[in-house]
Amino acid sequence: MKKIKILLLLPLLAGTLLLSSFSPWQQHHANYPVVIRNYAWYTPAGQFVAWSTLANALVVSGDDLDPTNGTLDLEGYTDGGPDVPPSGTLVYKLYSHP
């Protein structure tokens, strides 16, 4: 009976070891660059607008990054993470033009 239990336990243990990962998930994927970054968008008055990418904010708002003769419309702050400034750092300003 002991031999049967051991014979049943060994394949289960081997399967568990084969299917498990020995490195943390975040560390495993940290080498891949983040292509799409989200920003927290606020009005100049400090009112939260949305979490969005820069490209999406440009399309939805119709604004651009050129400050010449423009009115400040939105400010984009980082949400932190690897390879970006600390959370809450102003990164982009979007301007509307008449």
PDB file of N, CA, C and O in Angstrom, residues 39-86:
ATOM      1  N   TYR A  39      -1.755  57.801 -18.444  1.00  0.00           N
ATOM      2  CA  TYR A  39      -1.515  59.021 -17.680  1.00  0.00           C
ATOM      3  C   TYR A  39      -2.813  59.442 -17.018  1.00  0.00           C
ATOM      4  O   TYR A  39      -3.895  59.134 -17.498  1.00  0.00           O
ATOM      5  N   ALA A  40      -2.679  60.141 -15.902  1.00  0.00           N
ATOM      6  CA  ALA A  40      -3.842  60.743 -15.249  1.00  0.00           C
ATOM      7  C   ALA A  40      -3.970  62.154 -15.803  1.00  0.00           C
ATOM      8  O   ALA A  40      -3.039  62.949 -15.699  1.00  0.00           O
ATOM      9  N   TRP A  41      -5.103  62.454 -16.422  1.00  0.00           N
ATOM     10  CA  TRP A  41      -5.305  63.763 -17.055  1.00  0.00           C
ATOM     11  C   TRP A  41      -6.150  64.644 -16.155  1.00  0.00           C
ATOM     12  O   TRP A  41      -7.192  64.234 -15.647  1.00  0.00           O
ATOM     13  N   TYR A  42      -5.659  65.882 -15.955  1.00  0.00           N
ATOM     14  CA  TYR A  42      -6.340  66.877 -15.121  1.00  0.00           C
ATOM     15  C   TYR A  42      -6.507  68.174 -15.902  1.00  0.00           C
ATOM     16  O   TYR A  42      -5.704  68.490 -16.765  1.00  0.00           O
ATOM     17  N   THR A  43      -7.547  68.936 -15.551  1.00  0.00           N
ATOM     18  CA  THR A  43      -7.707  70.283 -16.100  1.00  0.00           C
ATOM     19  C   THR A  43      -6.726  71.202 -15.379  1.00  0.00           C
ATOM     20  O   THR A  43      -6.217  70.837 -14.317  1.00  0.00           O
ATOM     21  N   PRO A  44      -6.449  72.389 -15.924  1.00  0.00           N
ATOM     22  CA  PRO A  44      -5.563  73.324 -15.219  1.00  0.00           C
ATOM     23  C   PRO A  44      -6.068  73.684 -13.816  1.00  0.00           C
ATOM     24  O   PRO A  44      -5.291  74.038 -12.945  1.00  0.00           O
ATOM     25  N   ALA A  45      -7.380  73.566 -13.581  1.00  0.00           N
ATOM     26  CA  ALA A  45      -7.943  73.846 -12.263  1.00  0.00           C
ATOM     27  C   ALA A  45      -7.737  72.691 -11.286  1.00  0.00           C
ATOM     28  O   ALA A  45      -8.070  72.801 -10.116  1.00  0.00           O
ATOM     29  N   GLY A  46      -7.188  71.574 -11.758  1.00  0.00           N
ATOM     30  CA  GLY A  46      -6.914  70.436 -10.897  1.00  0.00           C
ATOM     31  C   GLY A  46      -7.997  69.384 -10.861  1.00  0.00           C
ATOM     32  O   GLY A  46      -7.928  68.452 -10.079  1.00  0.00           O
ATOM     33  N   GLN A  47      -9.002  69.479 -11.732  1.00  0.00           N
ATOM     34  CA  GLN A  47     -10.085  68.501 -11.756  1.00  0.00           C
ATOM     35  C   GLN A  47      -9.672  67.297 -12.587  1.00  0.00           C
ATOM     36  O   GLN A  47      -9.206  67.430 -13.718  1.00  0.00           O
ATOM     37  N   PHE A  48      -9.839  66.092 -12.017  1.00  0.00           N
ATOM     38  CA  PHE A  48      -9.491  64.859 -12.708  1.00  0.00           C
ATOM     39  C   PHE A  48     -10.391  64.665 -13.926  1.00  0.00           C
ATOM     40  O   PHE A  48     -11.604  64.835 -13.839  1.00  0.00           O
ATOM     41  N   VAL A  49      -9.774  64.311 -15.061  1.00  0.00           N
ATOM     42  CA  VAL A  49     -10.543  64.076 -16.280  1.00  0.00           C
ATOM     43  C   VAL A  49     -10.679  62.581 -16.542  1.00  0.00           C
ATOM     44  O   VAL A  49     -11.779  62.057 -16.641  1.00  0.00           O
ATOM     45  N   ALA A  50      -9.547  61.882 -16.682  1.00  0.00           N
ATOM     46  CA  ALA A  50      -9.592  60.454 -16.988  1.00  0.00           C
ATOM     47  C   ALA A  50      -8.204  59.855 -16.933  1.00  0.00           C
ATOM     48  O   ALA A  50      -7.207  60.565 -16.954  1.00  0.00           O
ATOM     49  N   TRP A  51      -8.162  58.523 -16.872  1.00  0.00           N
ATOM     50  CA  TRP A  51      -6.927  57.787 -17.114  1.00  0.00           C
ATOM     51  C   TRP A  51      -6.916  57.470 -18.596  1.00  0.00           C
ATOM     52  O   TRP A  51      -7.886  56.930 -19.122  1.00  0.00           O
ATOM     53  N   SER A  52      -5.845  57.830 -19.276  1.00  0.00           N
ATOM     54  CA  SER A  52      -5.815  57.634 -20.718  1.00  0.00           C
ATOM     55  C   SER A  52      -4.382  57.663 -21.216  1.00  0.00           C
ATOM     56  O   SER A  52      -3.478  58.149 -20.540  1.00  0.00           O
ATOM     57  N   THR A  53      -4.192  57.168 -22.421  1.00  0.00           N
ATOM     58  CA  THR A  53      -2.894  57.287 -23.085  1.00  0.00           C
ATOM     59  C   THR A  53      -2.783  58.675 -23.689  1.00  0.00           C
ATOM     60  O   THR A  53      -3.775  59.382 -23.839  1.00  0.00           O
ATOM     61  N   LEU A  54      -1.581  59.074 -24.055  1.00  0.00           N
ATOM     62  CA  LEU A  54      -1.385  60.372 -24.701  1.00  0.00           C
ATOM     63  C   LEU A  54      -2.104  60.399 -26.049  1.00  0.00           C
ATOM     64  O   LEU A  54      -2.791  61.369 -26.369  1.00  0.00           O
ATOM     65  N   ALA A  55      -1.967  59.336 -26.833  1.00  0.00           N
ATOM     66  CA  ALA A  55      -2.594  59.299 -28.164  1.00  0.00           C
ATOM     67  C   ALA A  55      -4.107  59.427 -28.058  1.00  0.00           C
ATOM     68  O   ALA A  55      -4.734  60.161 -28.824  1.00  0.00           O
ATOM     69  N   ASN A  56      -4.695  58.734 -27.109  1.00  0.00           N
ATOM     70  CA  ASN A  56      -6.145  58.793 -26.942  1.00  0.00           C
ATOM     71  C   ASN A  56      -6.581  60.178 -26.491  1.00  0.00           C
ATOM     72  O   ASN A  56      -7.590  60.706 -26.958  1.00  0.00           O
ATOM     73  N   ALA A  57      -5.812  60.807 -25.595  1.00  0.00           N
ATOM     74  CA  ALA A  57      -6.154  62.151 -25.126  1.00  0.00           C
ATOM     75  C   ALA A  57      -6.074  63.160 -26.264  1.00  0.00           C
ATOM     76  O   ALA A  57      -6.892  64.076 -26.352  1.00  0.00           O
ATOM     77  N   LEU A  58      -5.095  62.998 -27.153  1.00  0.00           N
ATOM     78  CA  LEU A  58      -4.978  63.904 -28.306  1.00  0.00           C
ATOM     79  C   LEU A  58      -6.174  63.762 -29.236  1.00  0.00           C
ATOM     80  O   LEU A  58      -6.730  64.750 -29.709  1.00  0.00           O
ATOM     81  N   VAL A  59      -6.595  62.522 -29.479  1.00  0.00           N
ATOM     82  CA  VAL A  59      -7.710  62.285 -30.408  1.00  0.00           C
ATOM     83  C   VAL A  59      -9.019  62.760 -29.798  1.00  0.00           C
ATOM     84  O   VAL A  59      -9.797  63.461 -30.453  1.00  0.00           O
ATOM     85  N   VAL A  60      -9.277  62.403 -28.547  1.00  0.00           N
ATOM     86  CA  VAL A  60     -10.563  62.732 -27.916  1.00  0.00           C
ATOM     87  C   VAL A  60     -10.714  64.228 -27.696  1.00  0.00           C
ATOM     88  O   VAL A  60     -11.761  64.805 -27.962  1.00  0.00           O
ATOM     89  N   SER A  61      -9.652  64.894 -27.224  1.00  0.00           N
ATOM     90  CA  SER A  61      -9.767  66.316 -26.899  1.00  0.00           C
ATOM     91  C   SER A  61      -9.590  67.215 -28.121  1.00  0.00           C
ATOM     92  O   SER A  61     -10.046  68.349 -28.126  1.00  0.00           O
ATOM     93  N   GLY A  62      -8.882  66.728 -29.143  1.00  0.00           N
ATOM     94  CA  GLY A  62      -8.597  67.565 -30.302  1.00  0.00           C
ATOM     95  C   GLY A  62      -7.475  68.553 -30.050  1.00  0.00           C
ATOM     96  O   GLY A  62      -7.227  69.442 -30.851  1.00  0.00           O
ATOM     97  N   ASP A  63      -6.789  68.433 -28.923  1.00  0.00           N
ATOM     98  CA  ASP A  63      -5.696  69.330 -28.561  1.00  0.00           C
ATOM     99  C   ASP A  63      -4.378  68.827 -29.142  1.00  0.00           C
ATOM    100  O   ASP A  63      -4.314  67.745 -29.727  1.00  0.00           O
ATOM    101  N   ASP A  64      -3.317  69.626 -28.965  1.00  0.00           N
ATOM    102  CA  ASP A  64      -1.983  69.194 -29.371  1.00  0.00           C
ATOM    103  C   ASP A  64      -0.958  69.646 -28.340  1.00  0.00           C
ATOM    104  O   ASP A  64      -1.288  70.264 -27.340  1.00  0.00           O
ATOM    105  N   LEU A  65       0.312  69.319 -28.594  1.00  0.00           N
ATOM    106  CA  LEU A  65       1.378  69.615 -27.644  1.00  0.00           C
ATOM    107  C   LEU A  65       2.042  70.964 -27.884  1.00  0.00           C
ATOM    108  O   LEU A  65       2.932  71.351 -27.142  1.00  0.00           O
ATOM    109  N   ASP A  66       1.623  71.709 -28.913  1.00  0.00           N
ATOM    110  CA  ASP A  66       2.231  72.984 -29.270  1.00  0.00           C
ATOM    111  C   ASP A  66       1.656  74.115 -28.413  1.00  0.00           C
ATOM    112  O   ASP A  66       0.474  74.457 -28.533  1.00  0.00           O
ATOM    113  N   PRO A  67       2.493  74.751 -27.557  1.00  0.00           N
ATOM    114  CA  PRO A  67       1.971  75.815 -26.694  1.00  0.00           C
ATOM    115  C   PRO A  67       1.819  77.168 -27.376  1.00  0.00           C
ATOM    116  O   PRO A  67       1.201  78.073 -26.817  1.00  0.00           O
ATOM    117  N   THR A  68       2.328  77.322 -28.602  1.00  0.00           N
ATOM    118  CA  THR A  68       2.295  78.606 -29.291  1.00  0.00           C
ATOM    119  C   THR A  68       0.857  79.047 -29.547  1.00  0.00           C
ATOM    120  O   THR A  68       0.092  78.373 -30.224  1.00  0.00           O
ATOM    121  N   ASN A  69       0.486  80.212 -28.988  1.00  0.00           N
ATOM    122  CA  ASN A  69      -0.856  80.791 -29.143  1.00  0.00           C
ATOM    123  C   ASN A  69      -1.971  79.831 -28.728  1.00  0.00           C
ATOM    124  O   ASN A  69      -3.073  79.905 -29.253  1.00  0.00           O
ATOM    125  N   GLY A  70      -1.677  78.941 -27.804  1.00  0.00           N
ATOM    126  CA  GLY A  70      -2.678  77.981 -27.354  1.00  0.00           C
ATOM    127  C   GLY A  70      -3.106  78.236 -25.929  1.00  0.00           C
ATOM    128  O   GLY A  70      -2.478  78.981 -25.184  1.00  0.00           O
ATOM    129  N   THR A  71      -4.208  77.618 -25.561  1.00  0.00           N
ATOM    130  CA  THR A  71      -4.726  77.695 -24.202  1.00  0.00           C
ATOM    131  C   THR A  71      -4.525  76.339 -23.545  1.00  0.00           C
ATOM    132  O   THR A  71      -4.915  75.316 -24.105  1.00  0.00           O
ATOM    133  N   LEU A  72      -3.915  76.332 -22.351  1.00  0.00           N
ATOM    134  CA  LEU A  72      -3.686  75.080 -21.641  1.00  0.00           C
ATOM    135  C   LEU A  72      -5.022  74.420 -21.322  1.00  0.00           C
ATOM    136  O   LEU A  72      -5.900  75.010 -20.710  1.00  0.00           O
ATOM    137  N   ASP A  73      -5.175  73.188 -21.787  1.00  0.00           N
ATOM    138  CA  ASP A  73      -6.440  72.478 -21.659  1.00  0.00           C
ATOM    139  C   ASP A  73      -6.346  71.298 -20.697  1.00  0.00           C
ATOM    140  O   ASP A  73      -7.211  71.110 -19.844  1.00  0.00           O
ATOM    141  N   LEU A  74      -5.312  70.485 -20.852  1.00  0.00           N
ATOM    142  CA  LEU A  74      -5.154  69.291 -20.032  1.00  0.00           C
ATOM    143  C   LEU A  74      -3.697  69.109 -19.637  1.00  0.00           C
ATOM    144  O   LEU A  74      -2.789  69.470 -20.393  1.00  0.00           O
ATOM    145  N   GLU A  75      -3.488  68.522 -18.451  1.00  0.00           N
ATOM    146  CA  GLU A  75      -2.144  68.185 -17.996  1.00  0.00           C
ATOM    147  C   GLU A  75      -2.109  66.692 -17.717  1.00  0.00           C
ATOM    148  O   GLU A  75      -3.008  66.152 -17.068  1.00  0.00           O
ATOM    149  N   GLY A  76      -1.068  66.020 -18.207  1.00  0.00           N
ATOM    150  CA  GLY A  76      -0.951  64.575 -18.017  1.00  0.00           C
ATOM    151  C   GLY A  76       0.129  64.230 -17.020  1.00  0.00           C
ATOM    152  O   GLY A  76       1.277  64.636 -17.175  1.00  0.00           O
ATOM    153  N   TYR A  77      -0.241  63.475 -15.993  1.00  0.00           N
ATOM    154  CA  TYR A  77       0.684  63.063 -14.944  1.00  0.00           C
ATOM    155  C   TYR A  77       0.920  61.561 -15.028  1.00  0.00           C
ATOM    156  O   TYR A  77       0.013  60.798 -15.375  1.00  0.00           O
ATOM    157  N   THR A  78       2.136  61.128 -14.690  1.00  0.00           N
ATOM    158  CA  THR A  78       2.452  59.703 -14.731  1.00  0.00           C
ATOM    159  C   THR A  78       1.775  58.968 -13.589  1.00  0.00           C
ATOM    160  O   THR A  78       1.417  59.555 -12.572  1.00  0.00           O
ATOM    161  N   ASP A  79       1.632  57.653 -13.788  1.00  0.00           N
ATOM    162  CA  ASP A  79       1.144  56.812 -12.693  1.00  0.00           C
ATOM    163  C   ASP A  79       2.277  55.997 -12.097  1.00  0.00           C
ATOM    164  O   ASP A  79       2.052  55.058 -11.363  1.00  0.00           O
ATOM    165  N   GLY A  80       3.525  56.357 -12.415  1.00  0.00           N
ATOM    166  CA  GLY A  80       4.691  55.666 -11.870  1.00  0.00           C
ATOM    167  C   GLY A  80       4.974  54.373 -12.606  1.00  0.00           C
ATOM    168  O   GLY A  80       4.366  54.066 -13.614  1.00  0.00           O
ATOM    169  N   GLY A  81       5.925  53.617 -12.115  1.00  0.00           N
ATOM    170  CA  GLY A  81       6.283  52.348 -12.726  1.00  0.00           C
ATOM    171  C   GLY A  81       7.723  52.369 -13.208  1.00  0.00           C
ATOM    172  O   GLY A  81       8.414  53.382 -13.103  1.00  0.00           O
ATOM    173  N   PRO A  82       8.190  51.233 -13.749  1.00  0.00           N
ATOM    174  CA  PRO A  82       9.578  51.171 -14.215  1.00  0.00           C
ATOM    175  C   PRO A  82       9.814  52.067 -15.423  1.00  0.00           C
ATOM    176  O   PRO A  82       8.953  52.200 -16.290  1.00  0.00           O
ATOM    177  N   ASP A  83      10.955  52.697 -15.471  1.00  0.00           N
ATOM    178  CA  ASP A  83      11.392  53.537 -16.602  1.00  0.00           C
ATOM    179  C   ASP A  83      10.545  54.777 -16.816  1.00  0.00           C
ATOM    180  O   ASP A  83      10.508  55.321 -17.917  1.00  0.00           O
ATOM    181  N   VAL A  84       9.780  55.224 -15.830  1.00  0.00           N
ATOM    182  CA  VAL A  84       9.023  56.472 -15.934  1.00  0.00           C
ATOM    183  C   VAL A  84       9.279  57.291 -14.674  1.00  0.00           C
ATOM    184  O   VAL A  84       9.669  56.746 -13.644  1.00  0.00           O
ATOM    185  N   PRO A  85       9.061  58.599 -14.727  1.00  0.00           N
ATOM    186  CA  PRO A  85       9.229  59.413 -13.524  1.00  0.00           C
ATOM    187  C   PRO A  85       8.281  58.945 -12.411  1.00  0.00           C
ATOM    188  O   PRO A  85       7.314  58.242 -12.679  1.00  0.00           O
ATOM    189  N   PRO A  86       8.538  59.345 -11.184  1.00  0.00           N
ATOM    190  CA  PRO A  86       7.669  58.928 -10.075  1.00  0.00           C
ATOM    191  C   PRO A  86       6.214  59.317 -10.300  1.00  0.00           C
ATOM    192  O   PRO A  86       5.916  60.247 -11.047  1.00  0.00           O
TER     193      PRO A  86
END
